[in-house]
Amino acid sequence: MLRLSPLLFIGILCHSFAQAQAPGEGRIIPERPPAPPLSRLALEAHSLSCFAADPLVLPVSPLQACPRGQGFRPLTNLHTPHAVFVTLQKNAVNDNSPFVLGLSRILESEGVELQVMATREEWTAAGFGGRANTFLVPSRRPVDFWAQDFMEFGVNGGDAHPAVLALQYRGRYAGNEAAQLVTDSCAEPIERLRARDWAAHSGNQGGNLEMFPGDLTVVGSSMDANMRESIERRGTDRLFVLDTSWLDVGHVDELVTVLPSTTSPCGFMLAYASPSRAFELMRQAPGLSIGAPVPRGLPTAAEPREPVTPQEVLWDEGFRQNVFIAAKIDREIARLKAELGRHSGCRDIPLLPLPTLFTGAQRAKALNPNPVNLLALGNLVIIPEQFHSGFERDIEASLSAHGVRTRWLDDRFYHFQGGGIHCATQALRGCTLGAFPAR
C-alpha cells in the first residue's frame, strides 16, 4: 500500500462507485421496481485516481490536521476539498439535472472537479458531455439522489489513510455496494455498522453525522442510541449529541455547520439556522416572498407549497412556532459552542446566524431553502438560492466579513423533498499528518 510522507495531503478521489437505494423516513422518494444486484464487474472500466498528494507549505494550520484516535474518522468542512460527488437522475419520475448542471458550472469556474454517478442514458439526456471538470461515474440503473446519506468519506484514525463508512440505508446496506467498490479500487479500509445495531430511518443517515474541530463528532438526537454506541466503539471518543428530535428529517446539517473565518482567532466559526435573524430581516422588507415556487421535475409525491409572505409568518401560528424553535436552537448552539471550545482549545468562537424559518411544530421543515445546508469548499460556500432578497444580501455580507465567498444555487428539487445542497453532495477532502489540533 502507498505510504505518503507526513507533509502531504491525502485525499480520496475515487471515480468508481456503485448504486444506492432510497433513504428512510422524512424525505420524499418514490418507490422504484426492484433491479438485479449491481456488481463491480457490471460497471464500465474507467480511470481511477485514489489519492491526491500535494506538498504543503509550512507552517501547517492545525485545522488541516488529520483526526487523532483509532477507527473511522470523518473530516470537517475546514479540510481541503479535492472533488465533489453527486448523483444524477433524469427520467419520467425525477429530474435533478438543472441542479447538477448548475453545480457543474460553479465548480468549473472554481477549478474543482465534479464526479457524477448516473446511467449513460441519463447522462446523455442531461447534456453533460464535453464539460472539462465533470466526469461520469457510470451505473446500470438510476441511482438515489441523496448522495450524503448512504456513506461517509473520511480517514482511518490509526494511519490517516482514506476510509469509507458504509451506513445502513432503508433497512439494508444499500450504500455498501458503492462503499465496497471505492475500497476495492483504492485498496483502503471500509467500516460497516451492523444492520442489527439500529433501525433504518433518516436519523441514522450521513447528514446526521458531522465532524467539527477538536476531533468532536456531532450527531443528532434522532440517531439511535445503538448507532451512537457503534460509532463510539470505532474510536470516536468525543461525541456530542445535538437535539434534532423536533425536526422532520432530524439531521445535524439542518441546524449548524462549521466554516472558516479569517477574522476569528480560532480560524473558524459556527453558522446556524436562526428564525430570530429571519424575523429581523422580514420586518425590514415585509412585502417580499419567503417561500419558493415549486420547480419542474419533482416526484408526484412532493407537496407543492404556495409562496409565503412575511406577514403570514409574523402574524399567525407560524410566528409562535418559530419563536419556540429559535429559543431551542439558541440553547443547543450555546451547548455546542461550549463543548467545541473545550475540545478545540479556542473558546472565542464566532456565531453566525443565517435567516431560516421553519414550518411545523413537532415535525418541522425549513420554510425557505435552508442556508445552513450548504457545500463548503475552502473559503467558498455554495448556498441554496433564497427567494427573499434581504436574506441573500444579509447572508452574503455576513460571510464576506469572515473572508468567505458565496455562490448561489437553486436547490428547490431537494428543498421541497426535505433536504438541501449538503444532502445532495459529498465533498472529498484531504488532511495533513504532522500537525495536530490544540488539545
XYZ file of N, CA and C in Angstrom, residues 273-400:
384
model
N -28.861 27.900 11.848
C -30.189 28.321 11.410
C -30.824 29.219 12.466
N -31.299 30.392 12.036
C -31.782 31.373 13.003
C -33.115 31.986 12.575
N -34.232 31.520 13.149
C -35.503 32.214 12.921
C -35.470 33.659 13.409
N -34.740 33.931 14.476
C -34.670 35.299 15.012
C -34.087 36.257 13.981
N -33.020 35.834 13.315
C -32.431 36.678 12.278
C -33.402 36.866 11.122
N -34.129 35.813 10.777
C -35.126 35.921 9.714
C -36.205 36.938 10.073
N -36.658 36.941 11.337
C -37.669 37.907 11.766
C -37.168 39.339 11.593
N -35.918 39.574 11.996
C -35.349 40.925 11.872
C -35.381 41.397 10.427
N -34.981 40.532 9.507
C -34.910 40.908 8.095
C -36.292 41.052 7.482
N -37.233 40.241 7.905
C -38.592 40.334 7.357
C -39.270 41.630 7.750
N -39.001 42.091 8.940
C -39.607 43.359 9.370
C -39.074 44.525 8.544
N -37.870 44.373 8.014
C -37.302 45.428 7.180
C -37.869 45.407 5.766
N -38.349 44.253 5.307
C -38.891 44.129 3.941
C -40.121 43.230 3.981
N -41.251 43.739 4.498
C -42.429 42.887 4.735
C -43.168 42.448 3.480
N -42.895 43.027 2.326
C -43.668 42.690 1.137
C -43.088 41.595 0.287
N -41.913 41.083 0.643
C -41.236 40.091 -0.198
C -41.651 38.677 0.166
N -41.607 37.787 -0.830
C -41.940 36.388 -0.609
C -40.788 35.668 0.063
N -41.133 34.698 0.920
C -40.130 33.880 1.594
C -40.035 32.514 0.933
N -41.187 31.913 0.666
C -41.217 30.599 0.065
C -40.758 30.628 -1.373
N -40.641 29.453 -1.956
C -40.130 29.329 -3.317
C -41.161 28.624 -4.195
N -41.290 29.036 -5.473
C -42.176 28.303 -6.380
C -41.659 26.899 -6.623
N -42.573 25.957 -6.768
C -42.187 24.561 -6.958
C -41.647 24.367 -8.370
N -40.441 23.805 -8.511
C -39.849 23.627 -9.841
C -40.400 22.402 -10.547
N -40.099 22.301 -11.824
C -40.421 21.091 -12.555
C -39.505 19.959 -12.121
N -39.955 18.726 -12.402
C -39.101 17.569 -12.158
C -39.227 16.958 -10.791
N -40.144 17.486 -9.950
C -40.315 16.889 -8.636
C -41.135 15.611 -8.729
N -40.879 14.645 -7.835
C -41.726 13.460 -7.797
C -43.171 13.841 -7.518
N -44.100 13.051 -7.989
C -45.519 13.363 -7.800
C -45.907 13.365 -6.331
N -45.110 12.709 -5.478
C -45.431 12.664 -4.052
C -45.086 13.960 -3.329
N -44.289 14.819 -3.959
C -43.896 16.076 -3.313
C -45.095 17.002 -3.202
N -45.241 17.637 -2.051
C -46.374 18.520 -1.817
C -46.023 19.950 -2.233
N -46.711 20.506 -3.246
C -46.448 21.896 -3.635
C -46.809 22.852 -2.506
N -46.055 23.935 -2.392
C -46.353 24.976 -1.417
C -46.435 26.307 -2.131
N -47.402 27.102 -1.742
C -47.515 28.441 -2.307
C -46.483 29.353 -1.651
N -45.999 30.359 -2.385
C -45.084 31.330 -1.764
C -45.701 31.951 -0.517
N -44.882 32.152 0.499
C -45.332 32.681 1.782
C -44.750 34.067 1.971
N -45.582 35.011 2.444
C -45.117 36.377 2.685
C -44.758 36.535 4.153
N -43.913 37.531 4.478
C -43.574 37.768 5.883
C -44.787 38.027 6.763
N -45.821 38.705 6.204
C -47.000 38.972 7.018
C -47.623 37.683 7.529
N -47.659 36.661 6.670
C -48.257 35.390 7.075
C -47.463 34.744 8.195
N -46.142 34.889 8.168
C -45.300 34.263 9.182
C -45.325 35.066 10.484
N -45.325 36.376 10.373
C -45.198 37.224 11.553
C -46.487 37.318 12.376
N -47.604 36.961 11.786
C -48.868 37.228 12.473
C -49.727 35.989 12.678
N -49.246 34.803 12.418
C -50.075 33.622 12.639
C -49.336 32.619 13.517
N -49.838 31.399 13.556
C -49.264 30.368 14.404
C -47.793 30.114 14.076
N -47.432 30.332 12.793
C -46.043 30.129 12.400
C -45.079 30.995 13.187
N -45.500 32.190 13.576
C -44.641 33.073 14.363
C -44.342 32.445 15.718
N -45.401 31.990 16.415
C -45.208 31.395 17.735
C -44.345 30.139 17.650
N -44.555 29.345 16.603
C -43.738 28.154 16.433
C -42.270 28.511 16.258
N -41.993 29.525 15.455
C -40.608 29.892 15.193
C -39.940 30.560 16.375
N -40.702 31.266 17.208
C -40.140 31.811 18.443
C -39.693 30.666 19.350
N -40.522 29.649 19.466
C -40.182 28.477 20.272
C -38.961 27.761 19.695
N -38.947 27.581 18.380
C -37.829 26.892 17.713
C -36.536 27.693 17.867
N -36.635 29.037 17.744
C -35.440 29.881 17.879
C -34.798 29.717 19.249
N -35.619 29.686 20.296
C -35.085 29.523 21.647
C -34.419 28.164 21.805
N -35.025 27.128 21.212
C -34.453 25.784 21.287
C -33.100 25.731 20.568
N -33.039 26.311 19.358
C -31.788 26.308 18.606
C -30.704 27.079 19.353
N -31.050 28.247 19.896
C -30.061 29.060 20.611
C -29.457 28.287 21.782
N -30.288 27.535 22.511
C -29.769 26.744 23.636
C -28.805 25.664 23.150
N -29.163 25.000 22.049
C -28.309 23.935 21.538
C -26.985 24.476 20.994
N -27.033 25.634 20.328
C -25.805 26.216 19.792
C -24.887 26.662 20.929
N -25.464 27.174 22.014
C -24.653 27.557 23.169
C -23.966 26.327 23.771
N -24.691 25.216 23.859
C -24.099 23.972 24.368
C -22.962 23.507 23.450
N -23.211 23.546 22.142
C -22.198 23.097 21.185
C -20.966 23.995 21.236
N -21.166 25.299 21.326
C -20.032 26.223 21.382
C -19.150 25.935 22.596
N -19.785 25.695 23.747
C -19.013 25.407 24.961
C -18.219 24.111 24.814
N -18.863 23.075 24.277
C -18.179 21.800 24.105
C -17.060 21.903 23.077
N -17.326 22.612 21.991
C -16.321 22.788 20.949
C -15.134 23.590 21.464
N -15.406 24.604 22.276
C -14.318 25.371 22.874
C -13.446 24.526 23.769
N -14.071 23.619 24.494
C -13.305 22.758 25.404
C -12.376 21.820 24.646
N -12.836 21.292 23.508
C -12.042 20.313 22.773
C -11.078 20.946 21.765
N -11.442 22.095 21.209
C -10.594 22.714 20.186
C -9.521 23.607 20.798
N -9.703 24.006 22.064
C -8.758 24.910 22.696
C -9.023 26.364 22.395
N -10.075 26.671 21.658
C -10.435 28.056 21.332
C -11.872 28.297 21.763
N -12.051 29.163 22.740
C -13.385 29.385 23.300
C -14.089 30.605 22.717
N -13.344 31.471 22.041
C -13.947 32.673 21.472
C -14.405 32.385 20.045
N -15.350 31.481 19.898
C -15.823 31.035 18.586
C -16.958 31.945 18.113
N -16.803 32.603 16.944
C -17.886 33.447 16.446
C -19.113 32.616 16.072
N -20.284 33.186 16.289
C -21.554 32.574 15.895
C -22.185 33.410 14.788
N -22.555 32.762 13.703
C -23.129 33.453 12.554
C -24.551 32.958 12.320
N -25.568 33.763 12.668
C -26.952 33.348 12.438
C -27.345 33.528 10.973
N -27.871 32.478 10.367
C -28.342 32.532 8.989
C -29.870 32.482 8.991
N -30.535 33.411 8.294
C -32.003 33.511 8.366
C -32.693 32.253 7.854
N -33.369 31.567 8.760
C -34.043 30.309 8.428
C -35.351 30.238 9.200
N -36.442 30.001 8.491
C -37.739 29.809 9.123
C -38.177 28.368 8.968
N -38.990 27.913 9.907
C -39.457 26.537 9.894
C -40.979 26.507 9.893
N -41.511 25.459 9.347
C -42.943 25.236 9.362
C -43.222 23.902 10.030
N -44.206 23.880 10.924
C -44.498 22.674 11.685
C -43.855 22.729 13.051
N -44.570 22.232 14.070
C -44.065 22.319 15.433
C -43.282 21.073 15.838
N -43.834 19.877 15.595
C -43.205 18.632 16.030
C -42.342 18.001 14.937
N -42.751 18.143 13.677
C -42.010 17.581 12.549
C -41.636 18.737 11.633
N -40.801 19.621 12.107
C -40.524 20.890 11.424
C -39.641 20.694 10.202
N -39.913 21.507 9.176
C -39.100 21.576 7.972
C -38.759 23.032 7.704
N -37.652 23.265 6.999
C -37.276 24.630 6.636
C -38.294 25.184 5.654
N -38.760 26.413 5.922
C -39.713 27.066 5.032
C -38.993 27.657 3.827
N -37.941 28.422 4.065
C -37.096 28.902 2.969
C -35.992 27.879 2.726
N -35.438 27.814 1.512
C -34.308 26.896 1.283
C -33.240 27.113 2.353
N -32.887 26.062 3.054
C -32.089 26.163 4.272
C -30.649 26.577 3.962
N -30.240 27.802 4.354
C -28.884 28.265 4.033
C -27.791 27.528 4.785
N -28.133 26.844 5.875
C -27.140 26.070 6.618
C -26.773 24.794 5.861
N -27.696 24.285 5.063
C -27.480 23.039 4.329
C -26.713 23.353 3.053
N -25.442 23.663 3.215
C -24.597 24.197 2.154
C -23.435 23.266 1.847
N -22.695 23.604 0.807
C -21.472 22.887 0.443
C -20.298 23.820 0.664
N -19.391 23.450 1.576
C -18.237 24.278 1.921
C -16.999 23.759 1.207
N -16.347 24.655 0.464
C -15.143 24.311 -0.295
C -14.080 25.362 -0.014
N -13.342 25.187 1.066
C -12.354 26.196 1.449
C -13.051 27.487 1.844
N -12.605 28.604 1.229
C -13.227 29.888 1.554
C -14.427 30.193 0.652
N -14.922 29.175 -0.041
C -16.112 29.313 -0.880
C -17.225 28.453 -0.297
N -18.435 29.010 -0.243
C -19.601 28.211 0.114
C -20.632 28.319 -1.002
N -21.232 27.187 -1.342
C -22.328 27.141 -2.309
C -23.601 26.966 -1.504
N -24.474 27.971 -1.574
C -25.628 28.078 -0.670
C -26.925 28.050 -1.475
N -27.991 27.455 -0.906
C -29.285 27.468 -1.590
C -29.771 28.884 -1.890
N -30.170 29.098 -3.120
C -30.724 30.381 -3.535
C -31.945 30.723 -2.695
N -32.013 31.975 -2.223
C -33.126 32.438 -1.400
C -34.132 33.217 -2.251
N -35.376 33.266 -1.783
C -36.407 33.991 -2.515
C -36.896 35.202 -1.734
N -36.149 35.590 -0.743
C -36.300 36.867 -0.045
C -34.961 37.578 -0.230
N -34.948 38.635 -1.018
C -33.675 39.278 -1.372
C -32.923 39.774 -0.146
N -33.658 40.130 0.904
C -32.996 40.563 2.132
C -32.200 39.441 2.776
N -32.686 38.211 2.655
C -31.953 37.069 3.189
C -30.623 36.908 2.458
N -30.659 36.974 1.142
C -29.424 36.784 0.359
C -28.401 37.869 0.666
N -28.849 39.124 0.708
C -27.903 40.219 0.995
C -27.272 40.046 2.367
N -28.074 39.663 3.345
C -27.562 39.510 4.702
C -26.575 38.349 4.796
N -26.906 37.229 4.189
C -26.019 36.061 4.226
C -24.690 36.378 3.549
N -24.767 36.987 2.377
C -23.547 37.279 1.632
C -22.656 38.256 2.383
N -23.248 39.307 2.966
C -22.465 40.292 3.703
C -21.851 39.680 4.963
N -22.614 38.852 5.666
C -22.118 38.244 6.904
C -20.952 37.309 6.631
N -21.054 36.510 5.587
C -19.974 35.588 5.251
C -18.747 36.335 4.737
N -18.972 37.369 3.944
C -17.862 38.147 3.400
C -17.031 38.778 4.515
